[in-house]
GROMACS .gro file of N, CA and C in nm:
model
  426
    1MET      N    1   2.084  -0.203  -2.047
    1MET     CA    2   1.942  -0.213  -2.023
    1MET      C    3   1.905  -0.118  -1.909
    2ALA      N    4   1.801  -0.040  -1.930
    2ALA     CA    5   1.756   0.057  -1.829
    2ALA      C    6   1.695  -0.015  -1.709
    3GLN      N    7   1.730   0.035  -1.592
    3GLN     CA    8   1.675  -0.023  -1.469
    3GLN      C    9   1.532   0.028  -1.450
    4ARG      N   10   1.445  -0.061  -1.403
    4ARG     CA   11   1.305  -0.023  -1.380
    4ARG      C   12   1.296   0.072  -1.260
    5THR      N   13   1.203   0.166  -1.269
    5THR     CA   14   1.180   0.259  -1.159
    5THR      C   15   1.100   0.189  -1.050
    6VAL      N   16   1.098   0.249  -0.932
    6VAL     CA   17   1.017   0.193  -0.823
    6VAL      C   18   0.870   0.191  -0.866
    7ALA      N   19   0.823   0.299  -0.929
    7ALA     CA   20   0.684   0.303  -0.975
    7ALA      C   21   0.653   0.188  -1.073
    8GLN      N   22   0.746   0.158  -1.162
    8GLN     CA   23   0.726   0.046  -1.254
    8GLN      C   24   0.719  -0.086  -1.178
    9LYS      N   25   0.807  -0.105  -1.080
    9LYS     CA   26   0.804  -0.227  -0.999
    9LYS      C   27   0.673  -0.238  -0.923
   10MET      N   28   0.615  -0.124  -0.888
   10MET     CA   29   0.487  -0.122  -0.817
   10MET      C   30   0.368  -0.146  -0.909
   11GLY      N   31   0.389  -0.138  -1.038
   11GLY     CA   32   0.280  -0.157  -1.133
   11GLY      C   33   0.200  -0.031  -1.160
   12VAL      N   34   0.255   0.086  -1.127
   12VAL     CA   35   0.188   0.213  -1.153
   12VAL      C   36   0.205   0.246  -1.300
   13ARG      N   37   0.094   0.261  -1.371
   13ARG     CA   38   0.098   0.283  -1.516
   13ARG      C   39   0.065   0.427  -1.551
   14ALA      N   40   0.131   0.476  -1.651
   14ALA     CA   41   0.105   0.612  -1.702
   14ALA      C   42  -0.043   0.625  -1.735
   15GLY      N   43  -0.100   0.741  -1.702
   15GLY     CA   44  -0.239   0.769  -1.733
   15GLY      C   45  -0.339   0.718  -1.632
   16SER      N   46  -0.293   0.640  -1.534
   16SER     CA   47  -0.387   0.587  -1.436
   16SER      C   48  -0.424   0.696  -1.335
   17ARG      N   49  -0.532   0.673  -1.266
   17ARG     CA   50  -0.582   0.767  -1.165
   17ARG      C   51  -0.524   0.724  -1.031
   18ALA      N   52  -0.453   0.816  -0.965
   18ALA     CA   53  -0.381   0.780  -0.843
   18ALA      C   54  -0.399   0.889  -0.737
   19HIS      N   55  -0.375   0.850  -0.613
   19HIS     CA   56  -0.378   0.944  -0.500
   19HIS      C   57  -0.274   0.899  -0.399
   20LEU      N   58  -0.194   0.992  -0.352
   20LEU     CA   59  -0.091   0.963  -0.253
   20LEU      C   60  -0.121   1.042  -0.126
   21VAL      N   61  -0.098   0.976  -0.012
   21VAL     CA   62  -0.124   1.039   0.117
   21VAL      C   63   0.005   1.034   0.200
   22GLY      N   64   0.049   1.150   0.245
   22GLY     CA   65   0.164   1.156   0.336
   22GLY      C   66   0.298   1.124   0.275
   23ALA      N   67   0.311   1.134   0.144
   23ALA     CA   68   0.436   1.096   0.078
   23ALA      C   69   0.544   1.201   0.102
   24PRO      N   70   0.656   1.162   0.165
   24PRO     CA   71   0.766   1.256   0.181
   24PRO      C   72   0.832   1.285   0.045
   25ASP      N   73   0.887   1.404   0.031
   25ASP     CA   74   0.949   1.444  -0.096
   25ASP      C   75   1.057   1.347  -0.142
   26THR      N   76   1.136   1.295  -0.047
   26THR     CA   77   1.245   1.204  -0.085
   26THR      C   78   1.190   1.074  -0.144
   27ALA      N   79   1.083   1.022  -0.085
   27ALA     CA   80   1.023   0.900  -0.137
   27ALA      C   81   0.956   0.926  -0.272
   28LEU      N   82   0.889   1.040  -0.285
   28LEU     CA   83   0.827   1.075  -0.413
   28LEU      C   84   0.930   1.080  -0.525
   29ALA      N   85   1.044   1.141  -0.496
   29ALA     CA   86   1.150   1.148  -0.596
   29ALA      C   87   1.198   1.009  -0.635
   30GLU      N   88   1.210   0.921  -0.538
   30GLU     CA   89   1.259   0.786  -0.565
   30GLU      C   90   1.159   0.702  -0.644
   31LEU      N   91   1.028   0.728  -0.625
   31LEU     CA   92   0.925   0.654  -0.699
   31LEU      C   93   0.938   0.677  -0.849
   32ARG      N   94   0.972   0.800  -0.887
   32ARG     CA   95   0.979   0.837  -1.029
   32ARG      C   96   0.849   0.800  -1.100
   33LEU      N   97   0.741   0.862  -1.054
   33LEU     CA   98   0.608   0.834  -1.107
   33LEU      C   99   0.596   0.877  -1.252
   34PRO      N  100   0.520   0.799  -1.331
   34PRO     CA  101   0.491   0.840  -1.468
   34PRO      C  102   0.383   0.949  -1.465
   35GLU      N  103   0.345   0.999  -1.582
   35GLU     CA  104   0.234   1.094  -1.591
   35GLU      C  105   0.107   1.026  -1.539
   36LEU      N  106   0.047   1.086  -1.437
   36LEU     CA  107  -0.073   1.029  -1.375
   36LEU      C  108  -0.181   1.134  -1.363
   37GLU      N  109  -0.303   1.089  -1.349
   37GLU     CA  110  -0.411   1.178  -1.307
   37GLU      C  111  -0.405   1.176  -1.154
   38LEU      N  112  -0.371   1.290  -1.092
   38LEU     CA  113  -0.351   1.297  -0.948
   38LEU      C  114  -0.445   1.401  -0.884
   39PRO      N  115  -0.574   1.367  -0.867
   39PRO     CA  116  -0.664   1.460  -0.800
   39PRO      C  117  -0.616   1.489  -0.658
   40GLY      N  118  -0.642   1.608  -0.611
   40GLY     CA  119  -0.598   1.648  -0.478
   40GLY      C  120  -0.682   1.592  -0.365
   41SER      N  121  -0.798   1.535  -0.399
   41SER     CA  122  -0.884   1.480  -0.293
   41SER      C  123  -0.937   1.343  -0.334
   42LEU      N  124  -0.988   1.272  -0.235
   42LEU     CA  125  -1.045   1.139  -0.260
   42LEU      C  126  -1.189   1.156  -0.310
   43SER      N  127  -1.206   1.147  -0.439
   43SER     CA  128  -1.337   1.157  -0.500
   43SER      C  129  -1.341   1.057  -0.614
   44GLY      N  130  -1.438   0.969  -0.613
   44GLY     CA  131  -1.446   0.868  -0.717
   44GLY      C  132  -1.355   0.750  -0.684
   45THR      N  133  -1.317   0.677  -0.788
   45THR     CA  134  -1.232   0.560  -0.767
   45THR      C  135  -1.094   0.583  -0.828
   46PHE      N  136  -0.998   0.504  -0.777
   46PHE     CA  137  -0.859   0.519  -0.816
   46PHE      C  138  -0.801   0.383  -0.852
   47ASP      N  139  -0.711   0.385  -0.952
   47ASP     CA  140  -0.640   0.264  -0.991
   47ASP      C  141  -0.529   0.232  -0.890
   48SER      N  142  -0.471   0.337  -0.834
   48SER     CA  143  -0.359   0.321  -0.743
   48SER      C  144  -0.369   0.423  -0.630
   49LEU      N  145  -0.360   0.372  -0.509
   49LEU     CA  146  -0.357   0.457  -0.389
   49LEU      C  147  -0.231   0.422  -0.313
   50HIS      N  148  -0.170   0.522  -0.249
   50HIS     CA  149  -0.047   0.496  -0.175
   50HIS      C  150  -0.050   0.579  -0.047
   51LEU      N  151  -0.047   0.509   0.065
   51LEU     CA  152  -0.047   0.572   0.197
   51LEU      C  153   0.089   0.554   0.261
   52PHE      N  154   0.149   0.663   0.303
   52PHE     CA  155   0.272   0.660   0.381
   52PHE      C  156   0.230   0.684   0.525
   53ALA      N  157   0.252   0.586   0.612
   53ALA     CA  158   0.209   0.596   0.751
   53ALA      C  159   0.325   0.564   0.844
   54THR      N  160   0.322   0.627   0.962
   54THR     CA  161   0.427   0.600   1.060
   54THR      C  162   0.374   0.528   1.183
   55GLY      N  163   0.243   0.500   1.187
   55GLY     CA  164   0.189   0.431   1.303
   55GLY      C  165   0.066   0.348   1.271
   56GLN      N  166   0.041   0.247   1.353
   56GLN     CA  167  -0.074   0.158   1.333
   56GLN      C  168  -0.206   0.235   1.342
   57ARG      N  169  -0.216   0.327   1.436
   57ARG     CA  170  -0.340   0.405   1.451
   57ARG      C  171  -0.366   0.486   1.324
   58GLU      N  172  -0.263   0.551   1.273
   58GLU     CA  173  -0.275   0.629   1.150
   58GLU      C  174  -0.316   0.540   1.032
   59LEU      N  175  -0.254   0.423   1.022
   59LEU     CA  176  -0.286   0.330   0.914
   59LEU      C  177  -0.431   0.284   0.923
   60ARG      N  178  -0.474   0.241   1.039
   60ARG     CA  179  -0.613   0.196   1.055
   60ARG      C  180  -0.712   0.308   1.024
   61SER      N  181  -0.679   0.427   1.068
   61SER     CA  182  -0.768   0.543   1.049
   61SER      C  183  -0.790   0.575   0.900
   62ALA      N  184  -0.685   0.569   0.821
   62ALA     CA  185  -0.694   0.605   0.680
   62ALA      C  186  -0.732   0.489   0.589
   63PHE      N  187  -0.707   0.367   0.631
   63PHE     CA  188  -0.717   0.249   0.545
   63PHE      C  189  -0.856   0.231   0.484
   64THR      N  190  -0.959   0.232   0.567
   64THR     CA  191  -1.094   0.202   0.519
   64THR      C  192  -1.140   0.301   0.413
   65GLU      N  193  -1.116   0.430   0.437
   65GLU     CA  194  -1.157   0.530   0.338
   65GLU      C  195  -1.083   0.510   0.207
   66LEU      N  196  -0.953   0.484   0.215
   66LEU     CA  197  -0.877   0.460   0.093
   66LEU      C  198  -0.928   0.336   0.021
   67ARG      N  199  -0.945   0.227   0.094
   67ARG     CA  200  -0.994   0.102   0.035
   67ARG      C  201  -1.127   0.124  -0.037
   68ASP      N  202  -1.213   0.205   0.023
   68ASP     CA  203  -1.345   0.227  -0.035
   68ASP      C  204  -1.342   0.310  -0.163
   69HIS      N  205  -1.229   0.372  -0.194
   69HIS     CA  206  -1.213   0.449  -0.318
   69HIS      C  207  -1.130   0.374  -0.422
   70LEU      N  208  -1.100   0.249  -0.395
   70LEU     CA  209  -1.019   0.169  -0.484
   70LEU      C  210  -1.106   0.112  -0.597
   71ALA      N  211  -1.063   0.132  -0.720
   71ALA     CA  212  -1.134   0.077  -0.836
   71ALA      C  213  -1.120  -0.075  -0.837
   72PRO      N  214  -1.216  -0.146  -0.899
   72PRO     CA  215  -1.199  -0.290  -0.914
   72PRO      C  216  -1.065  -0.318  -0.983
   73GLY      N  217  -0.988  -0.409  -0.927
   73GLY     CA  218  -0.858  -0.441  -0.982
   73GLY      C  219  -0.748  -0.343  -0.942
   74GLY      N  220  -0.784  -0.245  -0.859
   74GLY     CA  221  -0.687  -0.144  -0.816
   74GLY      C  222  -0.597  -0.196  -0.706
   75MET      N  223  -0.497  -0.114  -0.672
   75MET     CA  224  -0.402  -0.154  -0.568
   75MET      C  225  -0.384  -0.042  -0.467
   76LEU      N  226  -0.372  -0.083  -0.344
   76LEU     CA  227  -0.345   0.008  -0.233
   76LEU      C  228  -0.207  -0.025  -0.179
   77TRP      N  229  -0.114   0.068  -0.192
   77TRP     CA  230   0.019   0.051  -0.139
   77TRP      C  231   0.026   0.118  -0.003
   78VAL      N  232   0.084   0.050   0.093
   78VAL     CA  233   0.108   0.108   0.225
   78VAL      C  234   0.259   0.109   0.246
   79SER      N  235   0.311   0.225   0.281
   79SER     CA  236   0.454   0.237   0.310
   79SER      C  237   0.474   0.279   0.454
   80TRP      N  238   0.581   0.229   0.515
   80TRP     CA  239   0.616   0.259   0.654
   80TRP      C  240   0.767   0.271   0.664
   81PRO      N  241   0.815   0.342   0.765
   81PRO     CA  242   0.960   0.354   0.782
   81PRO      C  243   1.020   0.222   0.827
   82LYS      N  244   1.127   0.181   0.760
   82LYS     CA  245   1.194   0.056   0.793
   82LYS      C  246   1.275   0.072   0.921
   83GLY      N  247   1.298  -0.040   0.989
   83GLY     CA  248   1.388  -0.041   1.103
   83GLY      C  249   1.346   0.047   1.219
   84ARG      N  250   1.216   0.063   1.236
   84ARG     CA  251   1.160   0.143   1.347
   84ARG      C  252   1.200   0.290   1.341
   85ARG      N  253   1.241   0.337   1.224
   85ARG     CA  254   1.273   0.480   1.208
   85ARG      C  255   1.148   0.563   1.233
   86HIS      N  256   1.167   0.688   1.264
   86HIS     CA  257   1.058   0.783   1.290
   86HIS      C  258   0.966   0.737   1.402
   87GLY      N  259   1.016   0.650   1.491
   87GLY     CA  260   0.936   0.604   1.604
   87GLY      C  261   0.817   0.518   1.565
   88THR      N  262   0.821   0.456   1.448
   88THR     CA  263   0.706   0.378   1.400
   88THR      C  264   0.684   0.251   1.482
   89ASP      N  265   0.557   0.214   1.489
   89ASP     CA  266   0.521   0.083   1.547
   89ASP      C  267   0.474  -0.010   1.435
   90LEU      N  268   0.506   0.025   1.311
   90LEU     CA  269   0.469  -0.056   1.196
   90LEU      C  270   0.589  -0.137   1.148
   91ASP      N  271   0.559  -0.257   1.100
   91ASP     CA  272   0.655  -0.340   1.029
   91ASP      C  273   0.572  -0.423   0.932
   92MET      N  274   0.638  -0.506   0.853
   92MET     CA  275   0.564  -0.582   0.753
   92MET      C  276   0.454  -0.668   0.816
   93LYS      N  277   0.483  -0.731   0.928
   93LYS     CA  278   0.384  -0.817   0.994
   93LYS      C  279   0.260  -0.739   1.034
   94SER      N  280   0.279  -0.621   1.094
   94SER     CA  281   0.164  -0.544   1.140
   94SER      C  282   0.085  -0.486   1.022
   95VAL      N  283   0.153  -0.446   0.916
   95VAL     CA  284   0.082  -0.395   0.798
   95VAL      C  285  -0.002  -0.506   0.735
   96ILE      N  286   0.054  -0.626   0.724
   96ILE     CA  287  -0.023  -0.740   0.671
   96ILE      C  288  -0.144  -0.768   0.760
   97ALA      N  289  -0.123  -0.772   0.891
   97ALA     CA  290  -0.233  -0.801   0.985
   97ALA      C  291  -0.345  -0.698   0.973
   98ILE      N  292  -0.310  -0.572   0.966
   98ILE     CA  293  -0.411  -0.466   0.953
   98ILE      C  294  -0.482  -0.479   0.819
   99GLY      N  295  -0.407  -0.503   0.713
   99GLY     CA  296  -0.468  -0.521   0.581
   99GLY      C  297  -0.569  -0.634   0.581
  100TYR      N  298  -0.531  -0.748   0.638
  100TYR     CA  299  -0.623  -0.862   0.646
  100TYR      C  300  -0.744  -0.828   0.731
  101ASP      N  301  -0.723  -0.765   0.847
  101ASP     CA  302  -0.835  -0.725   0.934
  101ASP      C  303  -0.936  -0.640   0.859
  102LEU      N  304  -0.887  -0.558   0.767
  102LEU     CA  305  -0.973  -0.465   0.696
  102LEU      C  306  -1.008  -0.512   0.555
  103GLY      N  307  -0.989  -0.643   0.532
  103GLY     CA  308  -1.043  -0.706   0.412
  103GLY      C  309  -0.958  -0.703   0.287
  104MET      N  310  -0.828  -0.684   0.300
  104MET     CA  311  -0.741  -0.681   0.183
  104MET      C  312  -0.628  -0.782   0.200
  105GLY      N  313  -0.583  -0.839   0.089
  105GLY     CA  314  -0.473  -0.935   0.092
  105GLY      C  315  -0.346  -0.875   0.036
  106GLU      N  316  -0.232  -0.920   0.088
  106GLU     CA  317  -0.104  -0.866   0.045
  106GLU      C  318  -0.046  -0.946  -0.070
  107SER      N  319   0.042  -0.880  -0.147
  107SER     CA  320   0.108  -0.955  -0.253
  107SER      C  321   0.257  -0.925  -0.261
  108ILE      N  322   0.296  -0.801  -0.277
  108ILE     CA  323   0.436  -0.768  -0.301
  108ILE      C  324   0.486  -0.670  -0.195
  109CYS      N  325   0.608  -0.693  -0.149
  109CYS     CA  326   0.674  -0.597  -0.060
  109CYS      C  327   0.801  -0.552  -0.130
  110LEU      N  328   0.829  -0.422  -0.128
  110LEU     CA  329   0.951  -0.373  -0.190
  110LEU      C  330   1.006  -0.252  -0.117
  111ARG      N  331   1.127  -0.217  -0.152
  111ARG     CA  332   1.197  -0.102  -0.096
  111ARG      C  333   1.160   0.020  -0.178
  112VAL      N  334   1.103   0.122  -0.114
  112VAL     CA  335   1.072   0.247  -0.183
  112VAL      C  336   1.197   0.333  -0.190
  113ASP      N  337   1.264   0.349  -0.076
  113ASP     CA  338   1.392   0.421  -0.070
  113ASP      C  339   1.468   0.375   0.053
  114GLU      N  340   1.566   0.451   0.096
  114GLU     CA  341   1.647   0.411   0.211
  114GLU      C  342   1.566   0.402   0.340
  115VAL      N  343   1.458   0.479   0.350
  115VAL     CA  344   1.378   0.485   0.473
  115VAL      C  345   1.251   0.401   0.463
  116TRP      N  346   1.184   0.405   0.351
  116TRP     CA  347   1.048   0.350   0.338
  116TRP      C  348   1.043   0.215   0.267
  117ALA      N  349   0.962   0.125   0.323
  117ALA     CA  350   0.926  -0.001   0.258
  117ALA      C  351   0.782   0.013   0.211
  118GLY      N  352   0.740  -0.069   0.116
  118GLY     CA  353   0.604  -0.063   0.066
  118GLY      C  354   0.545  -0.202   0.049
  119LEU      N  355   0.416  -0.214   0.079
  119LEU     CA  356   0.345  -0.340   0.065
  119LEU      C  357   0.220  -0.317  -0.020
  120LYS      N  358   0.204  -0.399  -0.122
  120LYS     CA  359   0.087  -0.390  -0.211
  120LYS      C  360  -0.026  -0.473  -0.152
  121LEU      N  361  -0.144  -0.411  -0.143
  121LEU     CA  362  -0.264  -0.478  -0.095
  121LEU      C  363  -0.372  -0.467  -0.202
  122THR      N  364  -0.446  -0.575  -0.221
  122THR     CA  365  -0.553  -0.576  -0.320
  122THR      C  366  -0.676  -0.644  -0.260
  123ARG      N  367  -0.789  -0.623  -0.327
  123ARG     CA  368  -0.911  -0.690  -0.283
  123ARG      C  369  -0.895  -0.841  -0.307
  124PRO      N  370  -0.950  -0.922  -0.217
  124PRO     CA  371  -0.939  -1.068  -0.236
  124PRO      C  372  -1.011  -1.113  -0.363
  125LYS      N  373  -0.955  -1.212  -0.428
  125LYS     CA  374  -1.020  -1.272  -0.545
  125LYS      C  375  -1.127  -1.369  -0.496
  126PRO      N  376  -1.247  -1.364  -0.555
  126PRO     CA  377  -1.355  -1.454  -0.512
  126PRO      C  378  -1.311  -1.601  -0.520
  127GLY      N  379  -1.340  -1.675  -0.416
  127GLY     CA  380  -1.311  -1.818  -0.413
  127GLY      C  381  -1.170  -1.854  -0.371
  128LYS      N  382  -1.080  -1.756  -0.366
  128LYS     CA  383  -0.942  -1.784  -0.326
  128LYS      C  384  -0.931  -1.780  -0.173
  129VAL      N  385  -0.862  -1.878  -0.118
  129VAL     CA  386  -0.840  -1.881   0.026
  129VAL      C  387  -0.707  -1.812   0.053
  130TYR      N  388  -0.711  -1.714   0.140
  130TYR     CA  389  -0.592  -1.638   0.177
  130TYR      C  390  -0.546  -1.687   0.314
  131ARG      N  391  -0.425  -1.738   0.319
  131ARG     CA  392  -0.369  -1.788   0.444
  131ARG      C  393  -0.238  -1.714   0.469
  132ASN      N  394  -0.229  -1.657   0.587
  132ASN     CA  395  -0.107  -1.587   0.624
  132ASN      C  396  -0.093  -1.597   0.774
  133SER      N  397   0.027  -1.622   0.822
  133SER     CA  398   0.047  -1.638   0.966
  133SER      C  399   0.028  -1.506   1.041
  134TYR      N  400   0.019  -1.394   0.970
  134TYR     CA  401   0.003  -1.265   1.035
  134TYR      C  402  -0.142  -1.217   1.040
  135GLY      N  403  -0.231  -1.282   0.965
  135GLY     CA  404  -0.370  -1.238   0.966
  135GLY      C  405  -0.458  -1.327   0.881
  136THR      N  406  -0.588  -1.305   0.897
  136THR     CA  407  -0.689  -1.380   0.823
  136THR      C  408  -0.797  -1.282   0.780
  137LEU      N  409  -0.846  -1.299   0.660
  137LEU     CA  410  -0.957  -1.214   0.613
  137LEU      C  411  -1.080  -1.241   0.699
  138PRO      N  412  -1.156  -1.137   0.733
  138PRO     CA  413  -1.274  -1.157   0.818
  138PRO      C  414  -1.370  -1.264   0.767
  139GLN      N  415  -1.393  -1.268   0.635
  139GLN     CA  416  -1.488  -1.365   0.579
  139GLN      C  417  -1.432  -1.507   0.576
  140GLN      N  418  -1.304  -1.526   0.606
  140GLN     CA  419  -1.244  -1.660   0.604
  140GLN      C  420  -1.209  -1.709   0.744
  141ARG      N  421  -1.252  -1.635   0.846
  141ARG     CA  422  -1.227  -1.679   0.984
  141ARG      C  423  -1.331  -1.782   1.022
  142SER      N  424  -1.287  -1.884   1.097
  142SER     CA  425  -1.379  -1.991   1.138
  142SER      C  426  -1.452  -1.953   1.263
   0.00000   0.00000   0.00000
């Protein structure tokens, strides 16, 4: 039985509209992306967005613009270097907290490659209460 690619585990589907920011060549190779529509700039909406960030400031700076280009039902993946590599101040807890601060909820975390981890963030579902010890959605804060 063939092993699933990282892109398949991420839910990236052939033919979808996607945009990647800051993806290192090694991580791109490991993703093994299917045929995608990959515009070079953020214009319109996207089914899948993927930001590779090495710092909280960089993540916060890019997050809102990316989120605002996400199609309904789309996913925003954030990847960061594991184990404080590349001098990062990001880890799963901080990525979740920033995502919640900026109105997105987390669902899946996975290994992209030896260096990078990835976290899937999506728009909150109406009526669902999101509880996480690392953050709270702005509209659900008391």
